[in-house]
PDB file of C-alpha atoms in Angstrom:
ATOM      1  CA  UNK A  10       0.000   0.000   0.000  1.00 65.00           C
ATOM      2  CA  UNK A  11       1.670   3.270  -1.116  1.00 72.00           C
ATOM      3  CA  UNK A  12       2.120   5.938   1.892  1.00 76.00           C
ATOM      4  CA  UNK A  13      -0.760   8.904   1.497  1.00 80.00           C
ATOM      5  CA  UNK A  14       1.397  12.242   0.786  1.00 79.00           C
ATOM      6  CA  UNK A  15       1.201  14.280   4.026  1.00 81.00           C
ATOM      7  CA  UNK A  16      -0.157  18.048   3.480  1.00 79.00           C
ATOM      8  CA  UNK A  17       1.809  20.645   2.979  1.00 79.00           C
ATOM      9  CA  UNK A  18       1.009  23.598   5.228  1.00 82.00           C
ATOM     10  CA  UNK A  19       0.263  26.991   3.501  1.00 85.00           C
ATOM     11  CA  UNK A  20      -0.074  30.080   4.952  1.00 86.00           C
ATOM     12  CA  UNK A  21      -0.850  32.382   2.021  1.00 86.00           C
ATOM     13  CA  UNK A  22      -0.648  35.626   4.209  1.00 84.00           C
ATOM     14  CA  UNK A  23       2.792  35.173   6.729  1.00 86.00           C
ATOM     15  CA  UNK A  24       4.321  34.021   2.581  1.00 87.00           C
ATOM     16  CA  UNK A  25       2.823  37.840   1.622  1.00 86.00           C
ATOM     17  CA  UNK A  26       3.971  39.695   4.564  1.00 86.00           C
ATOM     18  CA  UNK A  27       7.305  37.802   3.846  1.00 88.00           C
ATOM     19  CA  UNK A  28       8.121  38.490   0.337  1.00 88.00           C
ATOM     20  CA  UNK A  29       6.798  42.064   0.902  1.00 86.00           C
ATOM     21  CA  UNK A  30       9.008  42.699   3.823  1.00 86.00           C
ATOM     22  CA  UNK A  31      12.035  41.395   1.625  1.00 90.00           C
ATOM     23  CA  UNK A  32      10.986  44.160  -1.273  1.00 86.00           C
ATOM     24  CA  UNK A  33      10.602  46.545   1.692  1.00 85.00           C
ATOM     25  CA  UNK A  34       7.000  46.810   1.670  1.00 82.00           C
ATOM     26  CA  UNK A  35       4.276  45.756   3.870  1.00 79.00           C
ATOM     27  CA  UNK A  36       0.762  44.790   3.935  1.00 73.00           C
ATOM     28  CA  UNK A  37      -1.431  47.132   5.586  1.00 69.00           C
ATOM     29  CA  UNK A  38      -3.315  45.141   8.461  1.00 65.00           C
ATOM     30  CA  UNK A  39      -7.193  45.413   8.705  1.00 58.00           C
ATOM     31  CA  UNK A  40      -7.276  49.317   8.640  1.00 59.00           C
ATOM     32  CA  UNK A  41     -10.916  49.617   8.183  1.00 60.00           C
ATOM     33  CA  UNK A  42     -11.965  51.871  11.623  1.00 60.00           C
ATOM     34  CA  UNK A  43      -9.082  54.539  10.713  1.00 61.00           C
ATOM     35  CA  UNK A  44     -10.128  54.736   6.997  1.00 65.00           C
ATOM     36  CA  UNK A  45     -13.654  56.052   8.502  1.00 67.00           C
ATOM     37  CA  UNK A  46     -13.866  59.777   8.662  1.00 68.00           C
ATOM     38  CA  UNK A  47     -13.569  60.316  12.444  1.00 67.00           C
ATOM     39  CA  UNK A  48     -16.933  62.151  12.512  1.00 65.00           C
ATOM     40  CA  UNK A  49     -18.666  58.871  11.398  1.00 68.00           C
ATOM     41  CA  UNK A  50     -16.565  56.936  14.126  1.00 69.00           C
ATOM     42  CA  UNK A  51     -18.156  55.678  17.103  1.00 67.00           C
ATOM     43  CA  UNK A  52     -14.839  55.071  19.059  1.00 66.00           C
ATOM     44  CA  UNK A  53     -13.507  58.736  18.655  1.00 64.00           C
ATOM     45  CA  UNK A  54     -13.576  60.555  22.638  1.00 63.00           C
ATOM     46  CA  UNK A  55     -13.974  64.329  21.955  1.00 59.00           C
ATOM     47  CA  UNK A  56     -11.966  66.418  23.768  1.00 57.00           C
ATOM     48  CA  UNK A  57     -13.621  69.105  25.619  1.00 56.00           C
ATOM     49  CA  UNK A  58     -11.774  72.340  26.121  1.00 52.00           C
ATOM     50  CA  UNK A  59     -13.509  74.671  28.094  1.00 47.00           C
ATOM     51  CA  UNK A  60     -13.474  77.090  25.440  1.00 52.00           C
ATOM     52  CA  UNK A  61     -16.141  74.391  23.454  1.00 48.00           C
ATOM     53  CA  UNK A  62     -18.574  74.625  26.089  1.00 45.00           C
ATOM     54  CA  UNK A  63     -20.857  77.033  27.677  1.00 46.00           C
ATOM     55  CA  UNK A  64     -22.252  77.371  30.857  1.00 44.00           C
ATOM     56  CA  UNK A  65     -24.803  74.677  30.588  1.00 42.00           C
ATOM     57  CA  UNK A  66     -22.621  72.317  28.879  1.00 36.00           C
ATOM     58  CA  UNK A  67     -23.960  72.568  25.457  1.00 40.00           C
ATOM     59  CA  UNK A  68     -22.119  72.240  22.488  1.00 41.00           C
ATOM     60  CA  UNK A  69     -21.515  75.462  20.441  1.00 46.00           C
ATOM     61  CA  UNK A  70     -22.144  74.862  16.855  1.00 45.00           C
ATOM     62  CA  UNK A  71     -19.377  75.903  14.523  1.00 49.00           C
ATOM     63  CA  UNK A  72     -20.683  79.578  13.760  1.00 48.00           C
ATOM     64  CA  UNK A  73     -21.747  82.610  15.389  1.00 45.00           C
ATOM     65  CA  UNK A  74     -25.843  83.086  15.823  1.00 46.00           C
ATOM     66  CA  UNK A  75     -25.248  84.772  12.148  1.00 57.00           C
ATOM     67  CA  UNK A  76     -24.759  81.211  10.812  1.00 83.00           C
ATOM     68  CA  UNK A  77     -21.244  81.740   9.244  1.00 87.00           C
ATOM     69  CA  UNK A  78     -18.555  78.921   9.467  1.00 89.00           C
ATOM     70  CA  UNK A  79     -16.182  79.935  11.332  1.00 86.00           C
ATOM     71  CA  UNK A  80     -13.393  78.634   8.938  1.00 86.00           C
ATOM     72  CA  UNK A  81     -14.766  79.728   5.633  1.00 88.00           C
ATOM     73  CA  UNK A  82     -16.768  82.351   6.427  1.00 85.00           C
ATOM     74  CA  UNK A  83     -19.843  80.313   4.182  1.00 89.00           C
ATOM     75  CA  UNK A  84     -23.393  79.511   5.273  1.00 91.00           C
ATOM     76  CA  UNK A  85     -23.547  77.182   8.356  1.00 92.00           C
ATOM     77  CA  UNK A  86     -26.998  75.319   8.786  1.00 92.00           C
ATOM     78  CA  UNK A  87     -29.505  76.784  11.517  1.00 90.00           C
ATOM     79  CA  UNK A  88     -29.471  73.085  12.948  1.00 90.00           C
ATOM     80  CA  UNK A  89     -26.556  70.739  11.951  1.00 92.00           C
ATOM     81  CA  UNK A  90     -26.574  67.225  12.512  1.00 92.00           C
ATOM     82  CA  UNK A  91     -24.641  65.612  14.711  1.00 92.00           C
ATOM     83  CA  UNK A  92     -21.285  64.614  12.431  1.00 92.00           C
ATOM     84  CA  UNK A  93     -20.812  68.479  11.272  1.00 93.00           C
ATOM     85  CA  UNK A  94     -20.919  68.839  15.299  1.00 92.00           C
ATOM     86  CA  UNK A  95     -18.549  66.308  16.082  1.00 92.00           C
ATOM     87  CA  UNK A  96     -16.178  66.929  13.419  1.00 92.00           C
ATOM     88  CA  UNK A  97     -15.921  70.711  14.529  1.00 90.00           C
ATOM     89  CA  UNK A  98     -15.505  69.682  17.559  1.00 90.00           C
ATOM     90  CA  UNK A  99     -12.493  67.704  16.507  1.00 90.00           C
ATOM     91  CA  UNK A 100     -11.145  70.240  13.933  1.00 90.00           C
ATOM     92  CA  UNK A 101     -11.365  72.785  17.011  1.00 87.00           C
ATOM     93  CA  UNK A 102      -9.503  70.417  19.700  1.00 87.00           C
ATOM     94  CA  UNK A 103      -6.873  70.418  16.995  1.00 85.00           C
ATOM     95  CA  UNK A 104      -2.935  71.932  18.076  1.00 83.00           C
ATOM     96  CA  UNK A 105      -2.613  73.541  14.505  1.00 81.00           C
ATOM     97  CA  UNK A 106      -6.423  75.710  15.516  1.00 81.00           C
ATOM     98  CA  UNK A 107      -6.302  78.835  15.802  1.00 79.00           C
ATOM     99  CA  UNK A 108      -8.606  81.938  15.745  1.00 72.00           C
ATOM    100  CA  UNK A 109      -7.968  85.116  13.545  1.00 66.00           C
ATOM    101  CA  UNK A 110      -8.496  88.767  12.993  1.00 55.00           C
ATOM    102  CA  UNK A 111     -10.940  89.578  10.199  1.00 53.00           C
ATOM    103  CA  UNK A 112     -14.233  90.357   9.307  1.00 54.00           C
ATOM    104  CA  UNK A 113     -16.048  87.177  11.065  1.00 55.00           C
ATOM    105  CA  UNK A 114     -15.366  87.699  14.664  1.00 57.00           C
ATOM    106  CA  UNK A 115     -15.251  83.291  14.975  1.00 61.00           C
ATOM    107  CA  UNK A 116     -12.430  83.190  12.369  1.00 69.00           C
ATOM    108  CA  UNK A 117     -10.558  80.390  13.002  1.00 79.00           C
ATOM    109  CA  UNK A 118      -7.564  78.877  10.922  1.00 80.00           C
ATOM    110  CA  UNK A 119      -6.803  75.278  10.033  1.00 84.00           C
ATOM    111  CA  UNK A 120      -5.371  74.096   6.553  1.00 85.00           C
ATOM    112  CA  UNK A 121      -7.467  73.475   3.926  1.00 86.00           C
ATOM    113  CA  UNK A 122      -6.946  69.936   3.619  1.00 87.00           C
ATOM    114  CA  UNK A 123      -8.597  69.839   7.596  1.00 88.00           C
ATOM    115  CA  UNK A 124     -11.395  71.801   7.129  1.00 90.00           C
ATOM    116  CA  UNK A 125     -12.354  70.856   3.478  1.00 92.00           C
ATOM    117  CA  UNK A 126     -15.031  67.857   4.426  1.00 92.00           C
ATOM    118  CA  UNK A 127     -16.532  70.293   7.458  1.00 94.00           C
ATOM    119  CA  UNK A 128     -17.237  72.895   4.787  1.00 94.00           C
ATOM    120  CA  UNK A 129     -18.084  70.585   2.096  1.00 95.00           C
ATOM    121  CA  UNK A 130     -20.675  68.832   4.894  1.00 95.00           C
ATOM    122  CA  UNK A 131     -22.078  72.015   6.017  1.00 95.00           C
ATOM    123  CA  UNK A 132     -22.320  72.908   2.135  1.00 94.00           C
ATOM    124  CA  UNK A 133     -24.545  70.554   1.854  1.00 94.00           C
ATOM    125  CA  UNK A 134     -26.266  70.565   5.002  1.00 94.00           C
ATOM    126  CA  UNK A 135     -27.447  74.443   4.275  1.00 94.00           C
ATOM    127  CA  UNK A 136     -28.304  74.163   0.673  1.00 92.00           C
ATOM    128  CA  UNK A 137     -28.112  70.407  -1.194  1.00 92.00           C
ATOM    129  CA  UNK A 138     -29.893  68.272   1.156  1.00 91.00           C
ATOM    130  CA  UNK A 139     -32.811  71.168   1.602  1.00 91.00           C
ATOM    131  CA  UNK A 140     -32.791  71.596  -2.195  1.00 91.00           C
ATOM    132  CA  UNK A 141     -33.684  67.783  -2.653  1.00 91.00           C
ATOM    133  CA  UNK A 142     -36.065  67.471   0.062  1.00 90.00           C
ATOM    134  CA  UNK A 143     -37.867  70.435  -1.853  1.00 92.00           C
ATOM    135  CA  UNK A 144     -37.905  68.505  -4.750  1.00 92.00           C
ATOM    136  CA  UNK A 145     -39.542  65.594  -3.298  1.00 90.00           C
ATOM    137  CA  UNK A 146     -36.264  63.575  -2.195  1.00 90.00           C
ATOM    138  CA  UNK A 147     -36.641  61.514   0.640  1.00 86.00           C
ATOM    139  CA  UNK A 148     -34.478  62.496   3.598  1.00 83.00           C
ATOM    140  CA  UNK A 149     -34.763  58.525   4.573  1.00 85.00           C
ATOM    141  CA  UNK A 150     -34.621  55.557   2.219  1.00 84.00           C
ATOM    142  CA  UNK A 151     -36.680  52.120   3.237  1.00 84.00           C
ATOM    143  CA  UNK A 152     -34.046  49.908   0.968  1.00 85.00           C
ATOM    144  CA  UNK A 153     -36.731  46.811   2.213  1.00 86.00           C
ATOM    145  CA  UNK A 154     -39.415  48.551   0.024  1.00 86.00           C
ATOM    146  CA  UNK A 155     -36.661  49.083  -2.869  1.00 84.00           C
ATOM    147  CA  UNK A 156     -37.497  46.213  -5.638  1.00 79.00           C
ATOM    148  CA  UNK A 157     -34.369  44.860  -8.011  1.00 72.00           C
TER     149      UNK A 157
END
């Protein structure tokens, strides 16, 4: 009777982390939670500098009570939702913020690349999503009623 082969042992992954670390590369582990934009993020702990809260501990929006983003100077939404809160939150608890002179007393600086998705959120908050909800768009989609 002829001896049965034994199995050979692969481990497709520990051969690509090997041959990758020999190029000088590596293989990016299971990044998925830091690819999420932190405002989306449910582990993210927001700071809270005094200067972000009031007396009754309630969060101040990202603009004056003129509705003006504090980093652009552009229309901020009379009630933003949560994320545009938490990520100004973040962008404020930030060691590159800081405020400046000019004609919006809340002028604050960042880079661009930092505040780019907070204005491009509250963009959208003050005039796309109201613009489709006008036009008949529903704010809330029942995918279970959605046929293929």
């Amino acid at each position: 009777m002829a001896a049965t082969p034994k199995p050979v042992k692969i481990d497709i992954l520990t051969d690509m982390k090997r041959l990758l670390h020999v190029a000088g590369l590596s293989l990016q582990d299971d990044l998925s939670n830091t690819t999420i934009h932190p405002a989306f993020r449910d582990d993210i702990i927001l700071p809270s500098p005094p200067d972000l809260f009031d007396e009754d501990s309630e969060v101040k929006s990202g603009s004056d009570e003129g509705n003006i983003c504090c980093f652009c100077e552009g229309p901020f939404p009379m009630d933003p939702s949560p994320e545009l809160k938490k990520l100004g939150l973040l962008l404020k608890a930030r060691p590159e913020f800081c405020k400046q002179a000019g004609r919006n007393h809340l002028g604050s600086y960042l880079p661009f690349n930092l505040t780019a998705d907070y204005c491009q959120m509250h963009r959208a908050e003050t005039h796309i999503i109201p613009n489709g909800i006008a036009c008949g768009w529903p704010s809330k989609i029942d995918f279970s009623s959605l046929h293929w």
